[in-house]
PDB file of C-alpha atoms in Angstrom:
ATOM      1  CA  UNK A   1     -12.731  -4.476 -45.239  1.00 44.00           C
ATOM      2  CA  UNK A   2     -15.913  -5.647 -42.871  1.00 45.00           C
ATOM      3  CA  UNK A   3     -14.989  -9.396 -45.408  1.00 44.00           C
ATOM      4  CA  UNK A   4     -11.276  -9.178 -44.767  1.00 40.00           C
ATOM      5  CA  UNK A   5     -11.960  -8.963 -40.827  1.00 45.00           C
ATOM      6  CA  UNK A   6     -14.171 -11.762 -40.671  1.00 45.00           C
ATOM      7  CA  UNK A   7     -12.102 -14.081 -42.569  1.00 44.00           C
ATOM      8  CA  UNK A   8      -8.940 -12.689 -40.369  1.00 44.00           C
ATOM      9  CA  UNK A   9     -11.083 -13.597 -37.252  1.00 44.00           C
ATOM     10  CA  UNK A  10     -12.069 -16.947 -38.493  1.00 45.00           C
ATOM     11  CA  UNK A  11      -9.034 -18.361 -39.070  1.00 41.00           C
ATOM     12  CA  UNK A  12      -7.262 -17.072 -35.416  1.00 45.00           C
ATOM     13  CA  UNK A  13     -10.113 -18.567 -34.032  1.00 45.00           C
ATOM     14  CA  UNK A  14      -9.612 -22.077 -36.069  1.00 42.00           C
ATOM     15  CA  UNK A  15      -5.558 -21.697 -35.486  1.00 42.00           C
ATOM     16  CA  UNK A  16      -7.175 -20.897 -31.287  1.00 45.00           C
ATOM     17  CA  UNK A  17      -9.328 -24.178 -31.635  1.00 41.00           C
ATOM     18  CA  UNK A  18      -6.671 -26.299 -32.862  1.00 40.00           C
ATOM     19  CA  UNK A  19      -6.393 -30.027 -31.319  1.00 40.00           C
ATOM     20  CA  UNK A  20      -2.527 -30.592 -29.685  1.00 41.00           C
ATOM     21  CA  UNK A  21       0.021 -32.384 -31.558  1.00 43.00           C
ATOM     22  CA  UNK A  22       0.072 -36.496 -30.565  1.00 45.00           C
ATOM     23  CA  UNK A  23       2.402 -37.332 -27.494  1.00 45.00           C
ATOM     24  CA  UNK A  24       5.475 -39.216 -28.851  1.00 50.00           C
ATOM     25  CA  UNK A  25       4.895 -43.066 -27.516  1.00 50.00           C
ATOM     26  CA  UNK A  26       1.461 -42.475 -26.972  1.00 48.00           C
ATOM     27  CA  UNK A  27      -0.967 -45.054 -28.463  1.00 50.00           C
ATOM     28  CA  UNK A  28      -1.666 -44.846 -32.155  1.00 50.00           C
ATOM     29  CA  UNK A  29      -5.224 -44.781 -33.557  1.00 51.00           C
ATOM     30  CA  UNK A  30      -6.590 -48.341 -33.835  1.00 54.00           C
ATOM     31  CA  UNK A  31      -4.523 -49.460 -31.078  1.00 49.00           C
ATOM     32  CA  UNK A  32      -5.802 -50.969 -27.595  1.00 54.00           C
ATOM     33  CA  UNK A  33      -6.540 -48.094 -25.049  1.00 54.00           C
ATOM     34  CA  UNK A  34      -3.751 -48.600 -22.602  1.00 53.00           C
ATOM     35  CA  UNK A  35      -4.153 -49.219 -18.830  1.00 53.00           C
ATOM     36  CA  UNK A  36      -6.579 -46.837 -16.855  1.00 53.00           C
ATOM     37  CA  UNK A  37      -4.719 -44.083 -15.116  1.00 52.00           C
ATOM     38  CA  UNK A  38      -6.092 -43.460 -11.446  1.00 53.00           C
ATOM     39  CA  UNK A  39      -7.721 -39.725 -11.542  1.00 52.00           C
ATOM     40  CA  UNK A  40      -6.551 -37.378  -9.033  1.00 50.00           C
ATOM     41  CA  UNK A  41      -8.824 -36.421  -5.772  1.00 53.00           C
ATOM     42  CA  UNK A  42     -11.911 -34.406  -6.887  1.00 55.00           C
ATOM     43  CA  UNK A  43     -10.833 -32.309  -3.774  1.00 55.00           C
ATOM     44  CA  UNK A  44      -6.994 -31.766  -5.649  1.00 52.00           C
ATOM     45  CA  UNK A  45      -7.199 -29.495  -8.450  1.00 49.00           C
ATOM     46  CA  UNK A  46      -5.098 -29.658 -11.342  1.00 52.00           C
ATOM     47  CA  UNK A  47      -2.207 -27.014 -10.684  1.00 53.00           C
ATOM     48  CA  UNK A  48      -2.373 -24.614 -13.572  1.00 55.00           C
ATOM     49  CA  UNK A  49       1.242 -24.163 -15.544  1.00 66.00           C
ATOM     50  CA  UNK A  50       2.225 -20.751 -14.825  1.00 88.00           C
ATOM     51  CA  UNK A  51       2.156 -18.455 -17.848  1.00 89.00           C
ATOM     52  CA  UNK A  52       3.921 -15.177 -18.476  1.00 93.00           C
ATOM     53  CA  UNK A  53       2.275 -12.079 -19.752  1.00 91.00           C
ATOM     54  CA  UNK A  54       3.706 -12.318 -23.037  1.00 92.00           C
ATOM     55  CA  UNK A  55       3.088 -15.710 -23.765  1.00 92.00           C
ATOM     56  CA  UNK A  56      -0.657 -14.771 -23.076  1.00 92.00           C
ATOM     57  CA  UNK A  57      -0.454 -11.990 -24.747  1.00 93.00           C
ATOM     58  CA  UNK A  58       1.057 -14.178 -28.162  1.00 93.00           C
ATOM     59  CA  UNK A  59      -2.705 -14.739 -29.124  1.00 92.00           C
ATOM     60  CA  UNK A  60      -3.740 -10.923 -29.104  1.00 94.00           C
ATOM     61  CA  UNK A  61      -0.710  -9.998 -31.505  1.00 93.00           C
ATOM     62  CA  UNK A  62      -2.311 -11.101 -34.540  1.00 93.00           C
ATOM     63  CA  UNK A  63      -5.249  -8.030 -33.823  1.00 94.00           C
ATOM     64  CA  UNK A  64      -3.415  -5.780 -30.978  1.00 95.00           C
ATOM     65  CA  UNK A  65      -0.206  -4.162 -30.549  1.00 93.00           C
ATOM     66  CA  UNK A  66       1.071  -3.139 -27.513  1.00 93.00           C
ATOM     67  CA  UNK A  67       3.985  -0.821 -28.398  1.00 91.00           C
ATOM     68  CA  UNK A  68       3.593   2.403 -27.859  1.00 91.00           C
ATOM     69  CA  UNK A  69       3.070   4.314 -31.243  1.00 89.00           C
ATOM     70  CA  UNK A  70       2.722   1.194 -33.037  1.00 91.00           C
ATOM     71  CA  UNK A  71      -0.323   1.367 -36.229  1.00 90.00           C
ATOM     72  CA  UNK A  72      -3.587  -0.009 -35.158  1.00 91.00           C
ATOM     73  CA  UNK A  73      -4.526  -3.036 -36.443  1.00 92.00           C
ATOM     74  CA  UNK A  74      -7.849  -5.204 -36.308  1.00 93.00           C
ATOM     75  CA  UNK A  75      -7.909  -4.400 -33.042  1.00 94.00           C
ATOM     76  CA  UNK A  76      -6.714  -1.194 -31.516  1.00 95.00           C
ATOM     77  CA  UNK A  77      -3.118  -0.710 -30.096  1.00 94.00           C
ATOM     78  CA  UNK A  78      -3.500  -1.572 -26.600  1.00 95.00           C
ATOM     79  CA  UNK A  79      -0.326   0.468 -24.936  1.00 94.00           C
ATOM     80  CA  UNK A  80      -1.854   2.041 -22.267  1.00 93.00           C
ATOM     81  CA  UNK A  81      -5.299   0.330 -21.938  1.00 95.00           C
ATOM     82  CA  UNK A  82      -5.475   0.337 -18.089  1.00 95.00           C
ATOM     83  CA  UNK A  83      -6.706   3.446 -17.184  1.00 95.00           C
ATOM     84  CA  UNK A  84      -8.352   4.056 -20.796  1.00 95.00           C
ATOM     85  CA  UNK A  85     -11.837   4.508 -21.375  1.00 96.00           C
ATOM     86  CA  UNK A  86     -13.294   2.031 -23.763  1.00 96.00           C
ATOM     87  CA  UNK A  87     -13.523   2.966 -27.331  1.00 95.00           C
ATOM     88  CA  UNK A  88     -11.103   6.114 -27.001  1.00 94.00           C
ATOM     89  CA  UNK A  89      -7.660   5.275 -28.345  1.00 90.00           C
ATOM     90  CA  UNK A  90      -7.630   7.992 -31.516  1.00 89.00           C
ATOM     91  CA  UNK A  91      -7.154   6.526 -35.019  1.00 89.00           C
ATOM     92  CA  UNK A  92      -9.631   3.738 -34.314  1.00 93.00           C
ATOM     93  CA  UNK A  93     -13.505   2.279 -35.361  1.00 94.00           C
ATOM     94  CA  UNK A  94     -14.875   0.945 -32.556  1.00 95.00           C
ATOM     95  CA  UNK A  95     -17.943  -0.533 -32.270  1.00 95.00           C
ATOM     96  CA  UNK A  96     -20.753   2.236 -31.006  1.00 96.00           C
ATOM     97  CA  UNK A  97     -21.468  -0.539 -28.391  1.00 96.00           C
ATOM     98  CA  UNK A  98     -17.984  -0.187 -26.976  1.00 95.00           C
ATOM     99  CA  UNK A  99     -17.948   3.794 -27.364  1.00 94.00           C
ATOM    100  CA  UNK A 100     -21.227   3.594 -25.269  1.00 95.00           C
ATOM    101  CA  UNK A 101     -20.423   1.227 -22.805  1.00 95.00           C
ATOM    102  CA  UNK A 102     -19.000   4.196 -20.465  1.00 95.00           C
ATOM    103  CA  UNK A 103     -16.331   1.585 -19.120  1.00 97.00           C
ATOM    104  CA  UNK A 104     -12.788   2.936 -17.819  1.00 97.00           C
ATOM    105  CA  UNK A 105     -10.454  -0.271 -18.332  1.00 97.00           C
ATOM    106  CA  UNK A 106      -9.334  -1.481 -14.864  1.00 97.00           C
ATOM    107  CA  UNK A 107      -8.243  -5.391 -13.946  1.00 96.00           C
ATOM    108  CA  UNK A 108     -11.751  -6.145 -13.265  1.00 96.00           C
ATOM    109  CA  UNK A 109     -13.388  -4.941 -16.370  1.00 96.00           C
ATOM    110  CA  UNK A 110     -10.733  -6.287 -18.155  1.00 96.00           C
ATOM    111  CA  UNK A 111     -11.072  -9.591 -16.377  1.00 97.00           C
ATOM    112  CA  UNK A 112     -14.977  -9.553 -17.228  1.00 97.00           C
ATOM    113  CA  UNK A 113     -14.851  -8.263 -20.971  1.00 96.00           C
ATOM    114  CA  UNK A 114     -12.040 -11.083 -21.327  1.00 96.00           C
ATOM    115  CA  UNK A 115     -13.600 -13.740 -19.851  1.00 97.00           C
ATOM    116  CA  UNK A 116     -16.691 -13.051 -22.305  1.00 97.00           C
ATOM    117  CA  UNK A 117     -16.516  -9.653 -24.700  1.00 97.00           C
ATOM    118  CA  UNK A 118     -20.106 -10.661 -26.143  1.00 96.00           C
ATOM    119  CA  UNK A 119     -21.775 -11.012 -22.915  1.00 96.00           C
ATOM    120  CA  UNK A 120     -19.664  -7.859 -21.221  1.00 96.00           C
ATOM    121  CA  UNK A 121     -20.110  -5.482 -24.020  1.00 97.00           C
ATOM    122  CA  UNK A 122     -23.132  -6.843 -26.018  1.00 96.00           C
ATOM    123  CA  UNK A 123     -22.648  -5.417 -29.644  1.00 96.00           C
ATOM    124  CA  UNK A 124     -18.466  -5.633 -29.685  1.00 95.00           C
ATOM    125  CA  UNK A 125     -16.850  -6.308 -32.016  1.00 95.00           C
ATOM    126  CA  UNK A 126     -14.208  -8.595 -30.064  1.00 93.00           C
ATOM    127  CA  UNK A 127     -14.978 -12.346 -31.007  1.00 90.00           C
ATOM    128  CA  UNK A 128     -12.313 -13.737 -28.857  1.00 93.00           C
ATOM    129  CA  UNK A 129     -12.345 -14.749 -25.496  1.00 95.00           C
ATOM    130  CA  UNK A 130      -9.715 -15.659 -22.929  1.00 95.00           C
ATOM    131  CA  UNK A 131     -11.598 -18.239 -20.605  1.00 95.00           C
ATOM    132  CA  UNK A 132      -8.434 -19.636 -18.552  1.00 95.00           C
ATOM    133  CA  UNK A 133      -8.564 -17.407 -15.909  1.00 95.00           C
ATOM    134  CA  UNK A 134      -4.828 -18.156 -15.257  1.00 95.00           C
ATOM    135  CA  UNK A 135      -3.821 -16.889 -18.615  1.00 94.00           C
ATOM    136  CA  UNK A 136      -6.469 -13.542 -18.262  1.00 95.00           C
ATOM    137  CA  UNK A 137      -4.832 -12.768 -15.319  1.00 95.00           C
ATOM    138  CA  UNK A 138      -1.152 -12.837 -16.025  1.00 95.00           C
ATOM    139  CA  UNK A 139      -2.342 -10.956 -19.963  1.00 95.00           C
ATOM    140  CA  UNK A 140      -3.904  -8.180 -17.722  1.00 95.00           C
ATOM    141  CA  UNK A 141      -0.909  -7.742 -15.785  1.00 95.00           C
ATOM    142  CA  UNK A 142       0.914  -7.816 -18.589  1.00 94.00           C
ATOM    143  CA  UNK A 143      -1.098  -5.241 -20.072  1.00 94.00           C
ATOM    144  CA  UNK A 144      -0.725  -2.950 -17.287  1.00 94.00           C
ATOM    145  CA  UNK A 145       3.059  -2.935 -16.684  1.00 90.00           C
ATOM    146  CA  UNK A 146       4.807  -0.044 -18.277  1.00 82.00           C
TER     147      UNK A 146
END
């Protein structure tokens, strides 16, 4: 099983790491760079594209449900998270760091364990992390809502 996870995990994180598709028009390999385009300000910063809770949450699906009832998977069913204490949703193995980490799952530990599971909860199991904090921020609202 410990095999199956860590090949599961590998390849989400490959599929996560994935470069984008080619712009149609855009210069092919081997062809001259086209003309310098003038950077914005450093005092502009780059307006994030708004992202709903869903869409974030389209990477978590293939370890997490969030359906009430629904099986566990990889990772455990997440309906009702916020509020949780780590390492408690019944019919799951977490890791003992996790069951020890005495956390009770509000934005701002979910924010943190997020932003870097490893370095939040040393000994997790969680590989993944969600380091646009655009994207952690609309998933945690997502996984708050009713």
């Amino acid at each position: 099983m410990r095999s199956l996870s860590i090949i599961a995990v590998s390849l989400l994180a490959a599929a996560c790491s994935q470069q984008p598709a080619p712009v149609p028009g855009a210069a092919a390999a081997g062809s001259p760079p086209a003309a310098p385009v003038a950077a914005a300000p450093a005092s502009t910063p780059a307006p994030t594209p708004q992202i709903s809770g869903e869409q974030a949450f389209a990477m978590c699906v293939a370890c997490h449900s969030r359906d009430a009832g629904a099986p566990q998977r990889m990772g455990p069913n997440l309906w009702g998270v916020v509020g949780r204490k780590a390492g408690s949703n019944p019919g799951f193995d977490y890791s003992p760091a996790l069951k020890a980490s005495n956390i009770t799952w509000d934005a701002a530990q979910l924010d943190a364990y997020l932003a870097a599971p490893a370095k939040h909860v040393p000994g997790t199991r969680m590989v993944i992390a969600v380091p646009d904090p655009a994207r952690r921020q609309a998933l945690i609202e997502y996984l708050s809502a009713p």
